[in-house]
Coordinates of C-alpha atoms in Angstrom, one line a residue:
M1 CA 135.5 4.7 43.2
G2 CA 135.9 6.8 46.4
Y3 CA 133.3 9.5 47.4
V4 CA 133.7 13.0 46.6
K5 CA 132.5 15.8 48.6
L6 CA 130.4 18.3 46.8
E7 CA 130.3 21.8 47.7
I8 CA 128.0 24.9 46.8
R9 CA 129.2 26.6 43.8
C10 CA 129.9 30.3 44.4
P11 CA 132.1 32.8 42.9
K12 CA 135.8 32.7 44.1
N13 CA 136.2 36.4 45.0
V14 CA 133.2 36.2 47.4
A15 CA 134.8 35.5 51.0
I16 CA 131.5 34.6 52.8
V17 CA 128.5 33.0 51.2
T18 CA 125.5 35.0 52.6
S19 CA 122.8 32.8 51.8
A20 CA 122.0 29.2 50.6
D21 CA 118.9 27.3 49.6
P22 CA 117.8 24.6 52.0
D23 CA 116.3 22.5 49.2
P24 CA 118.2 22.9 46.1
V25 CA 117.1 21.6 42.6
W26 CA 119.7 20.0 40.5
T27 CA 119.3 19.6 36.8
L28 CA 121.1 16.8 34.8
D29 CA 123.1 19.4 32.8
D30 CA 124.3 21.0 36.2
L31 CA 125.1 17.5 37.6
L32 CA 127.0 16.6 34.3
S33 CA 128.8 19.9 34.5
E34 CA 129.7 19.3 38.1
L35 CA 131.2 15.9 37.3
N36 CA 133.3 17.4 34.7
S37 CA 134.5 19.8 36.8
L38 CA 135.6 17.1 39.5
E39 CA 137.2 15.0 36.4
L40 CA 139.3 17.8 35.7
Q41 CA 140.3 18.5 39.4
H42 CA 141.1 14.7 40.0
G43 CA 143.0 14.0 36.7
A44 CA 140.3 11.6 35.3
R45 CA 137.7 12.1 33.0
I46 CA 134.0 10.8 33.9
S47 CA 132.2 10.4 30.8
V48 CA 128.6 10.7 31.3
S49 CA 126.1 10.0 28.6
S50 CA 123.5 12.4 27.5
P51 CA 120.1 12.2 29.0
P52 CA 117.8 9.6 27.4
K53 CA 115.4 10.9 25.0
K54 CA 111.6 11.3 25.9
S55 CA 110.6 8.4 24.3
K56 CA 113.0 6.0 26.0
M57 CA 111.9 7.6 29.5
K58 CA 108.4 6.9 28.7
E59 CA 109.2 3.3 28.1
M60 CA 111.1 3.1 31.4
A61 CA 108.0 4.7 33.0
N62 CA 105.9 1.9 31.6
G63 CA 107.9 -0.9 33.2
S64 CA 110.1 -2.0 30.4
N65 CA 113.2 -0.8 32.6
K66 CA 112.5 -0.5 36.5
P67 CA 113.7 2.4 38.0
F68 CA 116.5 2.0 40.5
V69 CA 115.2 1.9 44.3
M70 CA 117.8 3.0 47.1
R71 CA 116.6 1.6 50.6
I72 CA 117.9 2.9 53.6
T73 CA 117.7 0.8 57.0
D74 CA 117.0 2.4 60.4
D75 CA 120.6 1.5 61.4
D76 CA 121.9 3.7 58.4
V77 CA 119.7 6.5 59.3
Y78 CA 120.6 6.5 63.0
E79 CA 124.3 6.2 62.0
S80 CA 123.8 9.4 59.6
E81 CA 122.2 11.2 62.2
S82 CA 125.1 10.4 64.7
E83 CA 127.5 11.5 62.1
D84 CA 125.6 14.7 61.5
E85 CA 125.5 15.5 65.0
S86 CA 129.2 15.2 65.5
T87 CA 130.0 17.2 62.5
D88 CA 130.6 20.9 62.9
Q89 CA 127.4 23.0 63.3
R90 CA 128.6 25.8 61.0
L91 CA 126.4 26.7 58.3
I92 CA 127.4 25.6 54.7
T93 CA 126.4 28.1 52.3
G94 CA 125.9 28.4 48.6
T95 CA 124.2 29.5 45.7
R96 CA 121.1 28.1 44.4
F97 CA 120.7 25.9 41.5
A98 CA 117.7 26.0 39.3
F99 CA 116.6 24.1 36.1
P100 CA 115.7 26.8 33.2
D101 CA 112.3 26.8 32.3
D102 CA 113.0 25.7 28.8
Y103 CA 113.7 22.3 30.2
F104 CA 110.2 21.6 31.6
S105 CA 108.8 22.1 28.2
E106 CA 106.5 19.2 27.0
S107 CA 107.4 19.9 23.4
D108 CA 108.4 16.9 21.7
E109 CA 110.5 18.7 19.2
F110 CA 112.1 20.6 22.1
D111 CA 113.0 17.3 23.7
D112 CA 114.4 15.9 20.6
E113 CA 116.8 18.9 19.9
M114 CA 118.0 18.9 23.2
H115 CA 118.6 15.0 23.1
E116 CA 120.5 15.7 20.0
K117 CA 122.7 18.6 21.3
S118 CA 123.3 16.8 24.5
T119 CA 126.9 15.0 24.4
P120 CA 126.5 11.4 25.5
S121 CA 127.8 10.8 28.8
R122 CA 129.3 7.6 30.2
L123 CA 127.3 7.9 33.2
M124 CA 124.0 7.6 31.4
Q125 CA 125.1 4.8 29.6
K126 CA 125.9 2.7 32.8
K127 CA 123.3 0.8 34.4
S128 CA 120.5 1.9 36.8
I129 CA 122.9 1.4 39.9
E130 CA 125.1 4.5 39.0
E131 CA 121.8 6.3 38.6
G132 CA 120.6 5.2 41.8
A133 CA 123.8 6.1 43.5
L134 CA 123.6 9.5 42.1
F135 CA 120.2 9.9 43.3
E136 CA 121.3 8.6 46.8
L137 CA 124.1 11.2 46.5
E138 CA 121.9 14.1 45.9
S139 CA 119.3 13.1 48.7
D140 CA 122.2 12.7 51.2
H141 CA 123.3 16.0 50.0
Q142 CA 120.2 17.6 50.5
L143 CA 119.1 16.2 53.8
M144 CA 122.7 17.2 55.0
V145 CA 122.2 20.9 53.9
K146 CA 118.6 20.7 55.3
E147 CA 120.1 19.6 58.7
Q148 CA 122.5 22.2 58.7
L149 CA 120.2 24.6 58.1
R150 CA 118.0 23.4 60.9
S151 CA 120.8 23.2 63.2
K152 CA 121.7 26.8 62.1
L153 CA 118.2 28.2 62.7
S154 CA 118.1 26.5 66.1
S155 CA 121.2 27.9 67.2
L156 CA 120.0 31.4 65.8
E157 CA 116.7 30.9 67.7
L158 CA 118.5 29.8 70.8
S159 CA 120.7 32.6 70.5
Q160 CA 117.8 35.3 69.7
K161 CA 116.0 33.8 72.8
I162 CA 119.2 34.3 75.0
E163 CA 119.6 37.3 73.6
S164 CA 116.0 38.5 74.2
E165 CA 116.4 37.2 77.6
N166 CA 119.6 39.4 78.2
S167 CA 117.9 42.3 76.8
S168 CA 114.9 41.9 79.2
F169 CA 117.4 41.3 82.2
A170 CA 119.3 44.3 81.0
M171 CA 116.1 46.4 80.9
R172 CA 115.1 45.2 84.3
R173 CA 118.3 46.1 85.6
L174 CA 118.4 49.4 83.9
E175 CA 114.7 50.0 85.4
K176 CA 116.3 49.0 88.9
Q177 CA 119.2 51.3 88.5
A178 CA 116.8 54.0 87.4
E179 CA 114.3 53.6 90.3
A180 CA 117.5 53.2 92.6
R181 CA 118.7 56.4 91.1
Q182 CA 115.4 58.1 91.4
E183 CA 115.1 57.0 95.0
L184 CA 118.6 58.5 95.7
D185 CA 117.8 61.8 94.1
R186 CA 114.6 61.9 96.5
R187 CA 116.8 61.3 99.3
L188 CA 119.2 63.9 98.2
D189 CA 116.2 66.4 97.6
K190 CA 115.0 65.7 101.1
Q191 CA 118.4 66.3 102.5
Y192 CA 118.8 69.6 100.5
Q193 CA 115.4 70.5 101.5
R194 CA 116.0 69.9 105.0
K195 CA 119.3 71.8 105.1
I196 CA 117.4 74.7 103.5
A197 CA 114.8 74.7 106.0
E198 CA 117.4 74.7 108.7
I199 CA 119.3 77.5 107.0
L200 CA 116.1 79.5 106.6
D201 CA 115.0 78.5 110.1
N202 CA 118.4 80.0 111.5
H203 CA 117.9 83.1 109.2
L204 CA 114.5 83.8 110.4
S205 CA 115.7 83.2 114.0
I206 CA 118.3 85.6 113.7
L207 CA 115.9 88.4 112.0
Q208 CA 113.3 87.8 114.8
R209 CA 116.1 88.3 117.4
N210 CA 117.2 91.5 115.7
H211 CA 113.7 92.6 115.3
E212 CA 113.0 91.9 119.0
Q213 CA 116.0 93.7 119.9
R214 CA 115.2 96.8 117.9
S215 CA 111.6 96.6 119.3
Q216 CA 112.9 96.7 122.7
I217 CA 115.2 99.6 121.8
E218 CA 112.3 101.3 120.2
E219 CA 110.1 100.7 123.1
R220 CA 112.8 102.1 125.5
R221 CA 113.2 105.2 123.6
I222 CA 109.5 105.7 123.4
R223 CA 109.1 105.1 127.2
D224 CA 111.8 107.5 127.6
D225 CA 110.2 110.2 125.1
A226 CA 106.9 109.5 127.0
T227 CA 108.4 110.1 130.5
L228 CA 110.1 113.4 129.1
E229 CA 106.8 114.5 127.5
E230 CA 104.8 113.5 130.8
A231 CA 107.5 115.5 132.8
K232 CA 107.1 118.4 130.4
R233 CA 103.2 117.9 130.4
K234 CA 103.1 118.0 134.3
E235 CA 105.4 121.0 134.1
K236 CA 103.2 122.9 131.7
A237 CA 100.0 121.8 133.7
L238 CA 101.6 123.4 137.0
I239 CA 102.2 126.4 135.1
D240 CA 98.8 126.5 133.2
E241 CA 97.3 125.6 136.8
K242 CA 99.1 128.6 138.4
L243 CA 97.7 130.8 135.5
R244 CA 94.4 129.4 135.8
Q245 CA 94.3 130.2 139.6
E246 CA 95.6 133.6 139.2
K247 CA 92.9 134.4 136.2
S248 CA 90.4 132.7 138.4
K249 CA 91.2 135.1 141.4
A250 CA 91.1 138.0 139.0
E251 CA 87.7 136.9 137.6
A252 CA 86.4 136.5 141.0
E253 CA 87.6 140.1 141.8
V254 CA 85.8 141.4 138.8
R255 CA 82.7 139.4 139.5
L256 CA 82.7 140.3 143.0
N257 CA 83.1 144.3 142.0
A258 CA 80.5 143.5 139.5
I259 CA 77.7 142.2 142.0
K260 CA 78.8 144.9 144.3
Q261 CA 78.1 147.5 141.4
A262 CA 75.0 145.7 140.6
E263 CA 73.9 145.8 144.3
A264 CA 74.6 149.4 144.5
Q265 CA 72.5 150.2 141.3
K266 CA 69.7 147.9 142.7
A267 CA 69.7 149.8 145.9
A268 CA 69.4 152.9 143.9
Q269 CA 66.7 151.8 142.0
E270 CA 65.0 150.2 144.9
A271 CA 65.0 153.8 146.5
E272 CA 63.8 155.2 143.3
I273 CA 61.0 152.9 143.2
R274 CA 60.1 153.6 146.8
A275 CA 60.0 157.3 146.4
A276 CA 58.1 157.1 143.3
K277 CA 55.4 154.8 144.7
E278 CA 54.2 156.2 148.0
A279 CA 51.5 153.4 148.3
A280 CA 54.0 150.5 147.8
E281 CA 52.8 147.5 149.8
K282 CA 55.2 146.6 152.4
Q283 CA 54.7 142.8 152.7
A284 CA 56.3 140.7 149.8
A285 CA 54.4 138.1 148.3
R286 CA 56.3 134.7 148.4
I287 CA 56.0 132.1 145.8
T288 CA 53.3 129.8 146.7
E289 CA 51.3 127.0 144.7
T290 CA 48.2 129.7 145.0
A291 CA 49.8 132.6 143.9
V292 CA 47.9 134.5 141.0
F293 CA 48.5 137.9 139.4
D294 CA 46.0 140.4 138.2
A295 CA 46.5 141.2 134.6
S296 CA 45.3 144.5 133.0
K297 CA 42.1 144.2 130.9
K298 CA 42.8 147.0 129.0
D299 CA 43.9 146.4 125.4
L300 CA 45.8 148.7 123.2
T301 CA 46.1 148.7 119.6
E302 CA 49.5 147.1 118.2
P303 CA 51.3 148.9 115.7
K304 CA 52.7 146.7 112.6
G305 CA 50.9 143.6 113.3
V306 CA 52.8 143.3 117.0
E307 CA 50.9 142.5 120.1
N308 CA 50.6 144.9 123.0
T309 CA 51.4 143.4 126.3
R310 CA 50.5 146.2 128.8
T311 CA 49.0 145.3 132.0
S312 CA 47.7 147.2 134.9
G313 CA 49.5 148.9 137.5
N314 CA 48.7 146.3 140.2
I315 CA 51.7 144.6 140.8
K316 CA 52.4 142.6 143.9
Q317 CA 54.8 143.6 146.5
G318 CA 58.0 142.0 145.8
D319 CA 57.8 142.2 142.0
F320 CA 60.5 144.7 140.5
V321 CA 58.9 147.7 138.3
T322 CA 61.1 150.3 136.7
K323 CA 60.4 153.1 134.4
Q324 CA 62.6 153.8 131.2
L325 CA 61.4 155.9 128.4
G326 CA 57.8 154.7 129.2
I327 CA 58.8 151.0 129.3
R328 CA 58.0 149.1 132.4
V329 CA 60.1 145.9 133.3
I330 CA 57.9 143.2 135.1
A331 CA 59.7 140.7 136.9
S332 CA 60.3 139.3 140.5
K333 CA 63.1 140.8 142.4
A334 CA 64.9 137.5 142.7
A335 CA 64.7 136.8 139.1
L336 CA 66.2 140.3 138.0
E337 CA 69.0 140.0 140.6
A338 CA 69.9 136.6 139.2
E339 CA 69.8 138.2 135.5
S340 CA 72.0 141.0 136.6
N341 CA 74.7 139.1 138.1
R342 CA 74.9 136.8 135.0
L343 CA 74.8 139.5 132.6
A344 CA 77.6 141.6 134.6
I345 CA 79.9 138.1 134.2
Y346 CA 79.0 137.8 130.7
D347 CA 79.8 141.6 129.8
E348 CA 83.1 141.4 131.8
V349 CA 84.1 138.4 129.7
A350 CA 82.8 139.9 126.6
G351 CA 85.0 143.2 127.2
R352 CA 88.2 140.8 126.9
I353 CA 87.4 139.9 123.3
N354 CA 88.8 143.0 122.0
V355 CA 92.3 141.8 122.6
I356 CA 91.8 138.6 120.9
D357 CA 92.1 138.1 117.1
Q358 CA 88.7 137.7 115.8
K359 CA 90.0 135.2 113.3
V360 CA 91.1 132.9 115.8
I361 CA 87.8 133.5 117.6
D362 CA 85.7 132.6 114.4
K363 CA 87.6 129.5 113.7
H364 CA 87.0 128.3 117.2
G365 CA 83.5 129.0 117.1
R366 CA 83.1 127.2 113.7
Q367 CA 85.0 124.1 115.1
M368 CA 82.6 124.3 118.2
Y369 CA 79.4 124.9 116.1
K370 CA 80.3 121.8 113.9
Y371 CA 80.4 119.5 116.9
I372 CA 77.2 121.0 118.4
K373 CA 75.3 120.3 115.4
Q374 CA 76.2 116.8 115.3
I375 CA 75.0 115.9 118.9
G376 CA 72.7 113.0 118.6
G377 CA 70.2 111.2 120.8
T378 CA 72.6 108.6 122.2
V379 CA 74.6 108.5 125.3
E380 CA 77.7 107.4 123.2
N381 CA 77.4 110.3 120.9
V382 CA 76.6 112.9 123.7
R383 CA 79.5 111.7 125.7
A384 CA 81.8 111.9 122.6
K385 CA 80.7 115.4 121.7
A386 CA 81.0 116.6 125.3
H387 CA 84.6 115.3 125.5
V388 CA 85.4 117.0 122.2
L389 CA 83.9 120.3 123.0
V390 CA 85.8 120.2 126.5
Q391 CA 89.1 119.7 124.6
L392 CA 88.1 122.8 122.6
I393 CA 87.1 124.8 125.5
K394 CA 90.6 123.9 127.1
D395 CA 92.5 124.9 123.9
P396 CA 95.3 127.0 125.0
M397 CA 94.9 129.2 122.0
L398 CA 92.0 131.0 123.6
P399 CA 91.6 132.1 127.2
L400 CA 89.2 129.8 129.2
S401 CA 86.7 132.4 129.8
I402 CA 86.6 133.6 126.0
S403 CA 86.3 129.9 124.8
L404 CA 83.3 129.4 127.5
L405 CA 81.6 132.6 125.9
V406 CA 82.1 131.2 122.4
F407 CA 80.6 127.8 123.5
A408 CA 77.3 129.5 125.3
N409 CA 77.0 131.7 122.3
K410 CA 77.0 128.7 119.6
V411 CA 74.9 126.4 121.7
V412 CA 72.1 129.0 122.4
S413 CA 72.3 129.8 118.5
L414 CA 70.8 126.3 117.7
C415 CA 67.4 128.1 118.7
E416 CA 67.6 130.3 115.7
N417 CA 66.6 128.1 113.1
P418 CA 65.0 125.1 114.8
S419 CA 64.5 121.6 113.0
G420 CA 61.6 119.2 113.0
S421 CA 63.4 117.0 115.7
F422 CA 64.4 119.9 117.8
D423 CA 62.9 118.5 120.8
K424 CA 64.9 115.5 120.9
S425 CA 68.2 117.5 120.2
A426 CA 67.2 119.7 122.9
F427 CA 67.6 117.0 125.6
A428 CA 70.7 116.0 124.1
C429 CA 72.1 119.5 124.2
G430 CA 71.0 119.7 127.7
W431 CA 73.2 116.5 128.5
V432 CA 76.1 118.1 126.8
I433 CA 76.0 121.3 128.7
V434 CA 75.4 119.4 132.0
L435 CA 78.6 117.4 131.4
I436 CA 80.7 120.3 130.3
A437 CA 79.6 121.9 133.4
S438 CA 80.9 119.1 135.6
Q439 CA 84.3 119.8 134.5
V440 CA 84.1 123.5 133.6
P441 CA 81.5 124.9 136.4
D442 CA 81.9 128.6 135.0
V443 CA 80.1 127.7 131.8
M444 CA 76.7 127.4 133.4
D445 CA 76.5 131.3 134.2
L446 CA 77.4 132.0 130.8
V447 CA 74.8 129.9 129.0
L448 CA 72.3 131.2 131.1
A449 CA 73.3 134.7 130.4
E450 CA 73.2 134.0 126.7
F451 CA 69.7 132.6 127.3
H452 CA 68.5 135.9 129.0
R453 CA 70.2 138.0 126.3
S454 CA 68.5 135.9 123.6
C455 CA 65.0 135.5 125.1
I456 CA 63.9 137.7 128.0
Y457 CA 61.3 135.0 129.1
T458 CA 64.1 132.6 130.5
V459 CA 64.6 135.2 133.1
P460 CA 61.3 135.5 133.6
K461 CA 60.9 139.2 132.6
H462 CA 58.4 141.3 130.4
L463 CA 58.7 144.8 128.8
Q464 CA 55.3 146.8 128.9
A465 CA 55.1 150.1 127.1
S466 CA 53.2 152.6 129.0
D467 CA 51.4 154.0 125.7
A468 CA 51.5 153.5 122.1
A469 CA 54.3 156.4 121.7
S470 CA 56.6 154.2 123.4
Q471 CA 56.1 151.2 120.9
T472 CA 59.3 152.2 119.0
K473 CA 61.7 150.0 117.1
D474 CA 64.0 150.1 120.3
Y475 CA 61.2 148.6 122.4
W476 CA 60.3 145.9 119.9
K477 CA 64.2 144.8 119.8
M478 CA 64.3 145.2 123.6
L479 CA 61.5 142.6 123.6
G480 CA 63.5 140.3 121.5
Y481 CA 62.5 141.3 117.8
R482 CA 65.2 141.0 115.2
E483 CA 65.7 143.9 112.7
E484 CA 66.4 142.9 109.2
D485 CA 67.4 145.2 106.7
G486 CA 65.9 148.0 108.8
K487 CA 62.7 146.2 109.3
I488 CA 61.4 144.4 112.5
E489 CA 60.8 140.7 112.1
S490 CA 57.2 139.3 112.3
T491 CA 55.7 138.2 115.3
N492 CA 55.4 134.6 114.2
E493 CA 59.2 134.3 113.5
F494 CA 59.6 136.1 116.9
L495 CA 57.3 133.5 118.9
N496 CA 59.1 130.7 116.9
R497 CA 62.4 131.8 118.5
V498 CA 60.8 132.3 122.1
E499 CA 59.5 128.6 122.0
S500 CA 63.0 127.0 121.0
C501 CA 64.6 128.9 123.5
M502 CA 62.3 127.9 126.3
K503 CA 62.2 124.4 125.1
L504 CA 66.1 124.4 125.2
Y505 CA 65.9 126.2 128.7
A506 CA 63.5 123.5 129.9
A507 CA 65.4 120.5 128.7
L508 CA 68.4 121.9 130.5
I509 CA 67.0 122.6 133.9
Q510 CA 65.5 118.9 134.0
T511 CA 68.6 117.2 132.8
E512 CA 69.6 114.3 135.3
I513 CA 72.7 112.3 134.6
V514 CA 74.0 109.2 137.0
G515 CA 77.1 110.5 138.8
V516 CA 76.9 114.0 137.7
K517 CA 75.3 116.9 139.3
N518 CA 73.4 119.6 137.5
P519 CA 74.3 122.9 138.9
Y520 CA 70.9 124.4 137.6
G521 CA 68.5 121.7 138.5
L522 CA 64.8 121.0 138.4
N523 CA 64.6 123.5 141.5
Y524 CA 65.3 126.1 139.4
G525 CA 62.6 125.5 137.1
W526 CA 60.1 125.3 139.8
A527 CA 61.1 128.6 140.9
W528 CA 61.2 130.0 137.0
L529 CA 57.3 128.5 136.9
A530 CA 56.2 130.2 140.2
M531 CA 57.8 133.5 139.5
F532 CA 56.5 133.5 135.8
L533 CA 53.0 133.1 137.2
N534 CA 53.2 135.6 139.9
A535 CA 54.9 138.1 137.9
L536 CA 54.4 138.1 134.2
P537 CA 50.9 138.9 132.5
A538 CA 48.7 136.7 130.3
N539 CA 49.3 137.5 126.8
R540 CA 50.3 135.7 123.6
T541 CA 54.0 135.7 124.0
T542 CA 53.8 134.7 127.8
A543 CA 51.5 131.8 126.7
V544 CA 53.8 130.6 124.1
A545 CA 56.8 130.6 126.6
L546 CA 54.6 129.1 129.5
E547 CA 53.2 126.2 126.8
A548 CA 56.7 125.3 125.7
F549 CA 58.3 125.2 129.1
L550 CA 55.3 122.9 130.2
K551 CA 55.7 120.6 127.3
M552 CA 59.1 119.9 128.1
A553 CA 59.6 120.0 131.8
G554 CA 56.0 119.2 133.0
F555 CA 56.7 115.6 133.3
S556 CA 59.7 115.8 135.4
L557 CA 58.0 118.6 137.8
L558 CA 55.0 116.3 138.2
R559 CA 57.4 113.4 139.2
K560 CA 59.1 115.6 141.6
Y561 CA 56.4 117.9 143.2
K562 CA 53.4 115.7 142.4
S563 CA 50.5 117.5 144.2
Q564 CA 52.1 120.9 144.3
F565 CA 52.6 120.8 140.7
M566 CA 48.8 119.8 140.2
K567 CA 48.0 123.1 142.1
V568 CA 49.9 125.2 139.8
L569 CA 48.2 123.7 137.0
N570 CA 44.7 124.4 138.6
V571 CA 46.1 128.2 139.0
I572 CA 46.7 128.0 135.2
S573 CA 43.2 126.5 134.3
R574 CA 41.5 129.0 136.8
R575 CA 43.4 132.2 136.5
F576 CA 46.0 132.2 133.5
L577 CA 43.6 131.0 130.7
P578 CA 40.6 133.2 131.5
S579 CA 42.9 136.4 131.4
L580 CA 44.5 134.9 128.2
K581 CA 41.2 134.5 126.6
Q582 CA 40.2 138.2 127.2
R583 CA 42.9 138.9 124.4
G584 CA 40.6 137.9 121.5
E585 CA 41.0 135.8 118.4
A586 CA 44.8 136.8 118.3
V587 CA 45.5 134.1 121.1
H588 CA 43.1 131.7 119.8
D589 CA 45.9 128.9 118.7
I590 CA 47.8 129.2 122.0
V591 CA 44.6 129.0 124.2
M592 CA 43.8 125.8 122.3
K593 CA 47.2 124.4 123.0
L594 CA 47.2 125.1 126.7
E595 CA 43.6 123.7 127.0
Q596 CA 44.8 120.5 125.0
Y597 CA 47.8 120.1 127.4
L598 CA 45.5 120.4 130.4
D599 CA 42.5 118.4 129.3
D600 CA 44.7 115.7 127.6
K601 CA 46.9 115.3 130.6
I602 CA 49.8 115.6 128.5
Y603 CA 52.0 116.0 131.6
L604 CA 51.6 112.3 132.3
R605 CA 53.5 111.6 129.2
E606 CA 57.3 111.5 129.0
P607 CA 58.4 113.8 126.3
E608 CA 59.9 112.3 123.3
G609 CA 63.7 112.1 123.4
R610 CA 64.0 112.9 127.2
Q611 CA 65.7 109.3 127.8
L612 CA 68.7 108.9 125.5
Q613 CA 69.5 105.5 123.8
A614 CA 72.0 103.4 125.3
S615 CA 73.6 102.9 121.8
S616 CA 72.6 103.7 118.1
L617 CA 70.1 101.5 116.4
S618 CA 72.8 100.2 114.0
K619 CA 75.0 99.1 116.7
F620 CA 72.0 97.7 118.3
F621 CA 71.1 95.2 115.4
E622 CA 74.8 94.1 114.9

């Protein structure tokens, strides 16, 4: 009998077997049914006896019947393995066969029933050789299936490994491609940025060239405009210079006429004085360091708390004395002449104000006063304010002479309400006046005239009433008292204003600026002091004026005149103070101040604020 190839049973309508059991379990019934099917296929019936009963199987196990043992040599195994290797490695799939659970029951009754129901088979009736063949076939089949499964698993594992390697290789290749792509993108970005930078640079270069061209065009236009403006300014300056020269000539003529008129008036006054005083002294007393004057010792009672300033008629030859409504003017001839000349110039300029709009003058005056109030104690501030004031003075909206008159009025008006730091601001104002006078010389005469109008002791000059009836309201106003609401101001207010005017006047005459000449310098201050001591009487008002002047200018006079100034101080100590003390308690305060000035030698100390600071403290600490 030849061998029959057994296949895994599966439904015929299934094209592909999806799974197979690598170690199928075949029951005896399954084997019998399979043999029957083979018999039907090959046209022969293979009779297979029914399985032996359990009792018989036990006997066989006890040794009565020895089981069939199939032995396979090593050569058979090797040949079998060679044949398996040469066979197709395709996986043979099939369904799994399993014994029913009832078959493994240990019940004897169940075994008997199964034995009775089973059909006797010719295979079971054969000897044990057939049984061994069946076992051998079954074992070979199992080995073959297992080997096929192992081969399939190995091929699958190999395929999986190859696929994994391919996947890894593909991933690495994709990563390399991604990196190459990124590198290419970076290069493209750099090229793109470089192109953008080049385009932007070109655009900026074009814009810069256009801007430079426009700037050059604008500069040329500005230069052309500046040239045109300069030409116009020069032309206007020439016209203004011509007008100024004409005005100067006219003013000079007016001043000359005024001087001539003043001289004529003075000549008439001198003739009247010579006729009135038959015993007038012929030799004129000159200003010396030992000059003294004889003050009247007769005191008169003052009305309304105002001090009487009468002196005796013993006036030295050369002093100018006149009578007008019982009022005598006591001053030196030179002082009165200078005052007359300056007041004539002042009146001549003031007469032109009527033709100017008063609103324009007021606006101009407010601007000047604002800058005058801002004058500080530094050189930088003083020069800046002087420059601004010069520009305002030269403003074409007002004639130059009117502007100078307005400036003189505003700068002297600082004495009306002096502040606590007036001494420092007085020196700074003196600098401003000298700086302006260096550019506009005519301003000094108007400033001095304004001083004389505000305080007669800057001349120096004193008015004395001949009797009590002459001490009218007009007399006090001529002395310098102010009338407010129909009443004459108090003596203290009047003396405060006299003190302020004398301080500003003394600060002006001693101002010394490097590179700038003071047209009214310290020599005029020395002449003022000599004329004051030779002509004016010793009373409360003159003492206040003298003390204020010495406090501001004494240090500078000592530096220049030295021993001569010390002789003048001796005259004040030996002549002026004793005459002043005879006035009684009313002059006690001013006597104490003069004695303190002489005893403490205050003239050796430089007044505070005389030297201006180079710069402000805030800038100094920066």
